[in-house]
Each structure stands twice: as C-alpha cells, then as structure tokens.
mmCIF file of C-alpha atoms in Angstrom:
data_model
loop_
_atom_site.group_PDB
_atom_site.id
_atom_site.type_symbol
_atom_site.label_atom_id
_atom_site.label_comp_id
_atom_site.label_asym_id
_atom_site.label_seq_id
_atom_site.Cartn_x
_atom_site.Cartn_y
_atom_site.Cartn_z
ATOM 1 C CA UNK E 1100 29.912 -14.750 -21.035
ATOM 2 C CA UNK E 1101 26.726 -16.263 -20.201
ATOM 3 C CA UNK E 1102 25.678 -14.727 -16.995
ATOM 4 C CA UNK E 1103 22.399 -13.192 -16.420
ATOM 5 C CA UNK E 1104 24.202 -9.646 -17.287
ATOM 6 C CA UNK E 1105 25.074 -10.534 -20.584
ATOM 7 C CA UNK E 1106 22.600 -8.351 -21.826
ATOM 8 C CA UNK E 1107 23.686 -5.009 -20.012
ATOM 9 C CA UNK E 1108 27.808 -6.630 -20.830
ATOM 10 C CA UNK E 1109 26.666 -6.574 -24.982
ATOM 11 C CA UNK E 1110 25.614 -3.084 -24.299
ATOM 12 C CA UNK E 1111 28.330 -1.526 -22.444
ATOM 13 C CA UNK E 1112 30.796 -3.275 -25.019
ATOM 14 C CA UNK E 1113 29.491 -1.509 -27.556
ATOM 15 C CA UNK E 1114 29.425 1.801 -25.791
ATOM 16 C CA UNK E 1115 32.929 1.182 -25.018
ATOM 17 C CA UNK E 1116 33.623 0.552 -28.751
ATOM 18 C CA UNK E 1117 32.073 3.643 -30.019
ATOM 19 C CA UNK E 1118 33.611 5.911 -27.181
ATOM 20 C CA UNK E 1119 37.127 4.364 -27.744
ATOM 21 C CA UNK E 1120 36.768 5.147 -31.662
ATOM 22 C CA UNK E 1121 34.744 8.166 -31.845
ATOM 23 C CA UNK E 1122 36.949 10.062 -29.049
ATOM 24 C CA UNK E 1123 38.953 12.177 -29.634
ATOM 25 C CA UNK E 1124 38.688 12.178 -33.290
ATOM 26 C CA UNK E 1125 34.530 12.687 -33.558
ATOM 27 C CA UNK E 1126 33.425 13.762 -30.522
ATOM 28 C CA UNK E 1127 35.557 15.382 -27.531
ATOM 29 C CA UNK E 1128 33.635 13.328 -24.599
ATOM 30 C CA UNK E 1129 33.664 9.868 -24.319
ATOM 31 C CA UNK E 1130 30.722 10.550 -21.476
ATOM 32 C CA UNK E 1131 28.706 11.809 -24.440
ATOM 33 C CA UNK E 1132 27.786 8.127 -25.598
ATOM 34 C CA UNK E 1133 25.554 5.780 -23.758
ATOM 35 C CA UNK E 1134 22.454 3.635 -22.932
ATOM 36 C CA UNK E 1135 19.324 5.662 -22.965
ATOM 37 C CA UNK E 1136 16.071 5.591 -24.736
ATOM 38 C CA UNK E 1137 15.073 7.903 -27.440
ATOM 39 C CA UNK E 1138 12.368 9.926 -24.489
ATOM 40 C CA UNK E 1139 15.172 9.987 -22.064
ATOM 41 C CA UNK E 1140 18.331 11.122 -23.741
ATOM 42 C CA UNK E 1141 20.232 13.530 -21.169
ATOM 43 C CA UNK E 1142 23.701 14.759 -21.975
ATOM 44 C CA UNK E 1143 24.407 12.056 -24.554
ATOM 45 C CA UNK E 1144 24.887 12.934 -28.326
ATOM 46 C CA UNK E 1145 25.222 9.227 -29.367
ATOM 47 C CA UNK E 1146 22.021 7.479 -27.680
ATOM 48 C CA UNK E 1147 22.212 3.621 -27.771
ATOM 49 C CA UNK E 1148 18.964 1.978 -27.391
ATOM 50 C CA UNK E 1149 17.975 -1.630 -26.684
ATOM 51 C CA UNK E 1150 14.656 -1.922 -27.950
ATOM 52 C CA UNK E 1151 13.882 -5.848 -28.684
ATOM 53 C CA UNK E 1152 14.809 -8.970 -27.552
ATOM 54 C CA UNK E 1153 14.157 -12.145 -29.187
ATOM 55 C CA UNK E 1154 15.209 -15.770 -28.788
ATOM 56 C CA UNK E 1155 17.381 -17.008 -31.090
ATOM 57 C CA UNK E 1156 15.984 -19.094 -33.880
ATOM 58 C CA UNK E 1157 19.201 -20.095 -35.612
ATOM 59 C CA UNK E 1158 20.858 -21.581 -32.432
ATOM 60 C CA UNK E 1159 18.864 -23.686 -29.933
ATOM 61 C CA UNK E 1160 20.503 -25.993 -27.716
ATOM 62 C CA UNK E 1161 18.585 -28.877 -26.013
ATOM 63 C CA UNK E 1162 21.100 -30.896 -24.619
ATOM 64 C CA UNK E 1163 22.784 -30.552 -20.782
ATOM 65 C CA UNK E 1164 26.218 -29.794 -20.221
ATOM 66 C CA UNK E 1165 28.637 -32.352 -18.503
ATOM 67 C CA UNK E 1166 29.834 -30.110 -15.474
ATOM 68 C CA UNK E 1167 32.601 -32.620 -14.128
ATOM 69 C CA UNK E 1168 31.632 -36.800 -13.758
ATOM 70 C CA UNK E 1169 28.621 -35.853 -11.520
ATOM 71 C CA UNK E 1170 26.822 -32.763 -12.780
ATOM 72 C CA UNK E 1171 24.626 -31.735 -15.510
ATOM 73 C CA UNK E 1172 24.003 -28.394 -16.101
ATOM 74 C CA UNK E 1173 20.630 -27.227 -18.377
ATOM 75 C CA UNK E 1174 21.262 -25.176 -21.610
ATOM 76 C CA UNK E 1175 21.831 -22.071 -22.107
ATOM 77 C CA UNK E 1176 19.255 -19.859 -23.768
ATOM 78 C CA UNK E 1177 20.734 -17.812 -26.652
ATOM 79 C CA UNK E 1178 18.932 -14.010 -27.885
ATOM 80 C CA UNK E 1179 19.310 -11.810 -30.093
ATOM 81 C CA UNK E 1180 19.618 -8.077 -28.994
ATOM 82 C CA UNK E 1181 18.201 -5.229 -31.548
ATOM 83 C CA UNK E 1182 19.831 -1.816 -30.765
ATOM 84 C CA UNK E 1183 18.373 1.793 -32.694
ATOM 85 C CA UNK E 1184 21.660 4.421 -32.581
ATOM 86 C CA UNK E 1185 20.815 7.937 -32.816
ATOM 87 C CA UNK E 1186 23.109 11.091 -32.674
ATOM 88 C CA UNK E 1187 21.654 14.368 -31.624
ATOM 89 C CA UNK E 1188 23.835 17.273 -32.100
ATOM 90 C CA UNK E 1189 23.841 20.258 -29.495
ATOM 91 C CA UNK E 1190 25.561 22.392 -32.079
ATOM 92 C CA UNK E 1191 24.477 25.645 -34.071
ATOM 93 C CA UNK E 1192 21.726 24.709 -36.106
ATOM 94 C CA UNK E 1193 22.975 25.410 -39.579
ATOM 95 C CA UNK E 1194 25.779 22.859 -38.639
ATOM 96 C CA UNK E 1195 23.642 20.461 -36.792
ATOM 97 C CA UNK E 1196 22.706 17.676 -39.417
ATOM 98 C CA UNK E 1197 26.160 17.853 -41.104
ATOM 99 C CA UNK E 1198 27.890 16.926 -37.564
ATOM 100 C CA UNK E 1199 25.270 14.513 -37.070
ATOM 101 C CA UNK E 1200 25.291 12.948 -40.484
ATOM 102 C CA UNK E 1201 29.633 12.913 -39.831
ATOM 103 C CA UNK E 1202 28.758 10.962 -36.400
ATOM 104 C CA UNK E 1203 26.776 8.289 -37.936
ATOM 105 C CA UNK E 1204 29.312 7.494 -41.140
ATOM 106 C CA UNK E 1205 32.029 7.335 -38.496
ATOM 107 C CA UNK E 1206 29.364 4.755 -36.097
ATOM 108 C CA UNK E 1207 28.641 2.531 -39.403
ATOM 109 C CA UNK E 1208 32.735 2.759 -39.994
ATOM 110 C CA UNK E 1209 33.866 1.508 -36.499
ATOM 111 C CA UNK E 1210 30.617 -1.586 -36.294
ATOM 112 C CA UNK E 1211 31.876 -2.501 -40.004
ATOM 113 C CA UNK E 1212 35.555 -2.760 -38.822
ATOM 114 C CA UNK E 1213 34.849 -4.255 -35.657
ATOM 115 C CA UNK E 1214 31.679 -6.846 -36.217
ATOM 116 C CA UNK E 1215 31.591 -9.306 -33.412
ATOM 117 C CA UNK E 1216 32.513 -9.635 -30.011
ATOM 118 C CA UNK E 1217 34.528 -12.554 -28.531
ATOM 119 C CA UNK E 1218 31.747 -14.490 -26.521
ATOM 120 C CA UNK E 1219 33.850 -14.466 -23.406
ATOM 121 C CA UNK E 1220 35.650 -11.098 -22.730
ATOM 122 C CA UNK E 1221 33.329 -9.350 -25.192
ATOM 123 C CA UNK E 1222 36.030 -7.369 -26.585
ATOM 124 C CA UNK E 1223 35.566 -6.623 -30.011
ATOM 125 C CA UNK E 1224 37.264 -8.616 -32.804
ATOM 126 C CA UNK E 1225 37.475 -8.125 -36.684
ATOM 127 C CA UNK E 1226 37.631 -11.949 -37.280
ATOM 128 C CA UNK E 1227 34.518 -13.972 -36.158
ATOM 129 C CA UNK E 1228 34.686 -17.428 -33.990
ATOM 130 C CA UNK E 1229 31.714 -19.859 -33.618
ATOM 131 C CA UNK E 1230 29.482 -18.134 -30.999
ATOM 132 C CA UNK E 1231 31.206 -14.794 -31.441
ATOM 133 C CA UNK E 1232 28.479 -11.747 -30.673
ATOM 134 C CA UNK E 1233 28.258 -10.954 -34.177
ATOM 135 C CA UNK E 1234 26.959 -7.497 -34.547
ATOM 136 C CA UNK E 1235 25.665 -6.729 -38.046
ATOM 137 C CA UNK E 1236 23.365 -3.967 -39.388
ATOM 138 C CA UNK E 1237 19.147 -3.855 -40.314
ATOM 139 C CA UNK E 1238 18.313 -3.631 -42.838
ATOM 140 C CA UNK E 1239 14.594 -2.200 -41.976
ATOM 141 C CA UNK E 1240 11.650 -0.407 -43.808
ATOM 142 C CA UNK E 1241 10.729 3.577 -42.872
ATOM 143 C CA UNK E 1242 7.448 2.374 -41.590
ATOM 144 C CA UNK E 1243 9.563 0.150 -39.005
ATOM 145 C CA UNK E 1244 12.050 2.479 -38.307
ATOM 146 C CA UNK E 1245 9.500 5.256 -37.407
ATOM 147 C CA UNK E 1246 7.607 2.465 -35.307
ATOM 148 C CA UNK E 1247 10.743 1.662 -33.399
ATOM 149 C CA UNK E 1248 11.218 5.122 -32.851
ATOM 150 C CA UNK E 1249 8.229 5.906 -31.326
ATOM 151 C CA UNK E 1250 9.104 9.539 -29.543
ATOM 152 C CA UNK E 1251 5.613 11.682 -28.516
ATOM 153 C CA UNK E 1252 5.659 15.028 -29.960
ATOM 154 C CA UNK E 1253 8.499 14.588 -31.894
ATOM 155 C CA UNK E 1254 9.543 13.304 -35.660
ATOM 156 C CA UNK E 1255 11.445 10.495 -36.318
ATOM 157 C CA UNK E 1256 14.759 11.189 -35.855
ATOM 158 C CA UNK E 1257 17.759 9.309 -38.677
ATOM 159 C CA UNK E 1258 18.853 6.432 -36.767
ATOM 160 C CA UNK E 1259 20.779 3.528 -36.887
ATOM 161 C CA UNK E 1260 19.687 -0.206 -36.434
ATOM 162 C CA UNK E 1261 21.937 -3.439 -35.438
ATOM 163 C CA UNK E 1262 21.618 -6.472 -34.149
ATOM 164 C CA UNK E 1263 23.895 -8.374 -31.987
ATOM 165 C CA UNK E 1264 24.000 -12.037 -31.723
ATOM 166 C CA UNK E 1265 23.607 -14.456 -30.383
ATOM 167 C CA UNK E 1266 23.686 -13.890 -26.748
ATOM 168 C CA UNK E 1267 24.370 -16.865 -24.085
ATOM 169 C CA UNK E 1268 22.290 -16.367 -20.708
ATOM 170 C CA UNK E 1269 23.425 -19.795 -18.607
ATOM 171 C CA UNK E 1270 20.921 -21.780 -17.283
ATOM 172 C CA UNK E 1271 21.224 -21.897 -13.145
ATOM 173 C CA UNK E 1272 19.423 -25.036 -13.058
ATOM 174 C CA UNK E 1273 21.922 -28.697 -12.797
ATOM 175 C CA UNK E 1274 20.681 -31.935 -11.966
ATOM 176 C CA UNK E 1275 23.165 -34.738 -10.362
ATOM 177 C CA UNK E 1276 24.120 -36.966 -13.125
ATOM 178 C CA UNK E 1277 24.921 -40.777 -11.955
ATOM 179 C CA UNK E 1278 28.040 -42.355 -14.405
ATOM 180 C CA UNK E 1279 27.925 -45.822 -15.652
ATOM 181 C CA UNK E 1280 31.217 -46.666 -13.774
ATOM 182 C CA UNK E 1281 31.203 -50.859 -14.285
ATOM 183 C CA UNK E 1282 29.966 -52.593 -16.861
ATOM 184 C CA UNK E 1283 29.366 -56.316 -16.757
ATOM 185 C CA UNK E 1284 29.077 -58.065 -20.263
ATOM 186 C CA UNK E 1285 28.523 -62.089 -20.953
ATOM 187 C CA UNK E 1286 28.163 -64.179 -23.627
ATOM 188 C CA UNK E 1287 26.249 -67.148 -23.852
ATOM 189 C CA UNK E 1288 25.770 -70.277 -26.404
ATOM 190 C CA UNK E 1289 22.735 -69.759 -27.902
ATOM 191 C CA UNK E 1290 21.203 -73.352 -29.244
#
C-alpha cells in the first residue's frame, strides 16, 4: 500500500468486504453497497461514508528510508480514516426498520470477524500484523453521531461508526544519499 490512493483502496476494500458477506445471504445486490455521502445516497441501501481524516498520532515516522546504497526516500505519512455506515431500506414500511436493524447486526458481524486489512493487498484478515489497517468500531456520543450526520431536512438516521488505521500515503520526495565506502583509521603514541 502506500500510494496516494490508499485512501479510495481502504474504502473500496471495505465495500468489497461487506458486498462479499452481505450477498446473497442479506441483501440480493452486491451493487447495492457503496461510497456515497449521507445527501447523496442513490440506489445504495448500505451507504459508506468517509467523513474525517486525521493524522495518526500513535505512529509517526521521522526517519528516511534506505532505497538501495544511493537513495533515501522521506517518510511516509500515516492517517486514520473515520467511516459513518448507514442502511436505508426501500422496503414496505412496516418492515423497513426490522430489515434495516438485520443489515446492520450482520455489518457489525462481518467488521468483528474480519478487523484489519493486510497493509499491502488490503485484503481482509482475522489475525492482525504490525501495520495491518486495523478497522475497529466508535465508540461515539448521540450529540456526535447526529453532528456527523449532518443531513438538511432530515433526522438522524441509526448509523454505524469505524475507524480504520493506520493508513500509509508514501512520501514522493528522495534525496541522493552518499555511503561511507572507505574508512581510514590510525593510531598514534600519545606522550
């Protein structure tokens, strides 16, 4: 990972992961889950938005990476990505919030059996490796949630809220590196 797509990669893992799981089982189009915001839904039933980034506090890394004997390549920046989930049901409204409160069980199921993302093929995993996408749920207040969700003319909607991390971005900045490749010692008599 580490390219300047890692961002939209984390997200269309995770849509992969919940369309893999959910169809045919939950729901009976994998085209109904996707990126969108909570204003702009479309045809999707499960809605996955991205709505904060934020640089990682737990992993900073200041030093440059040795790219062969002559290169140094700057750090990476690592972010964490905050995602709200929300399921709207097109179904007959006395059946609406049961299928919708069904949908999210099964969402908290698959993230819970699947909670990182191998930092490379970002495939999920159910064991986690240093610098693994771990993706693990918030725990957040009403107040937040219904600030998150910030829809005009419209109430706050149940929703989930996860955060994966941490996220590499590469640096595309190097700077030639000369090598100590001789090194003359002497002694001398000191008296």
């Amino acid at each position: 990972m580490g390219r300047s797509t890692s961002i939209a990669d984390v997200g269309m893992s995770i849509v992969k992961l919940l369309r893999r799981e959910l169809v045919p089982d939950t729901l009976q189009n994998p085209d109904a889950v996707g990126l969108c915001s909570p204003t702009d839904r479309g045809d999707y039933m499960v809605g996955i938005h991205l709505y904060d980034i934020r640089e990682s506090e737990e992993l900073r890394v200041n030093t440059m990476i040795a790219r062969g004997t002559e290169e140094l390549q700057y750090p990476p920046s690592y972010v964490n990505l905050y995602y709200m989930i929300t399921v709207t049901s097109t179904g007959d409204i006395k059946f609406r919030s049961g299928e919708e409160h069904k949908i999210l069980g099964r969402i908290i199921q698959i993230l819970a059996d699947h909670p990182c993302l191998d930092r490379e093929t970002l495939e999920p995993k159910t064991v986690r490796k240093q610098l693994d996408v771990e993706i693990s749920m918030q725990n957040l207040t009403l107040e937040d949630k219904m600030r998150i969700y910030s829809v005009p003319n419209a109430g706050y909607k149940l929703s989930l809220f996860y955060r994966a991390a941490p996220v590499e971005i590469e640096s595309t900045r190097s700077r030639r590196a000369a090598r100590v490749m001789d090194v003359d010692f002497g002694l001398e008599e000191k008296q």
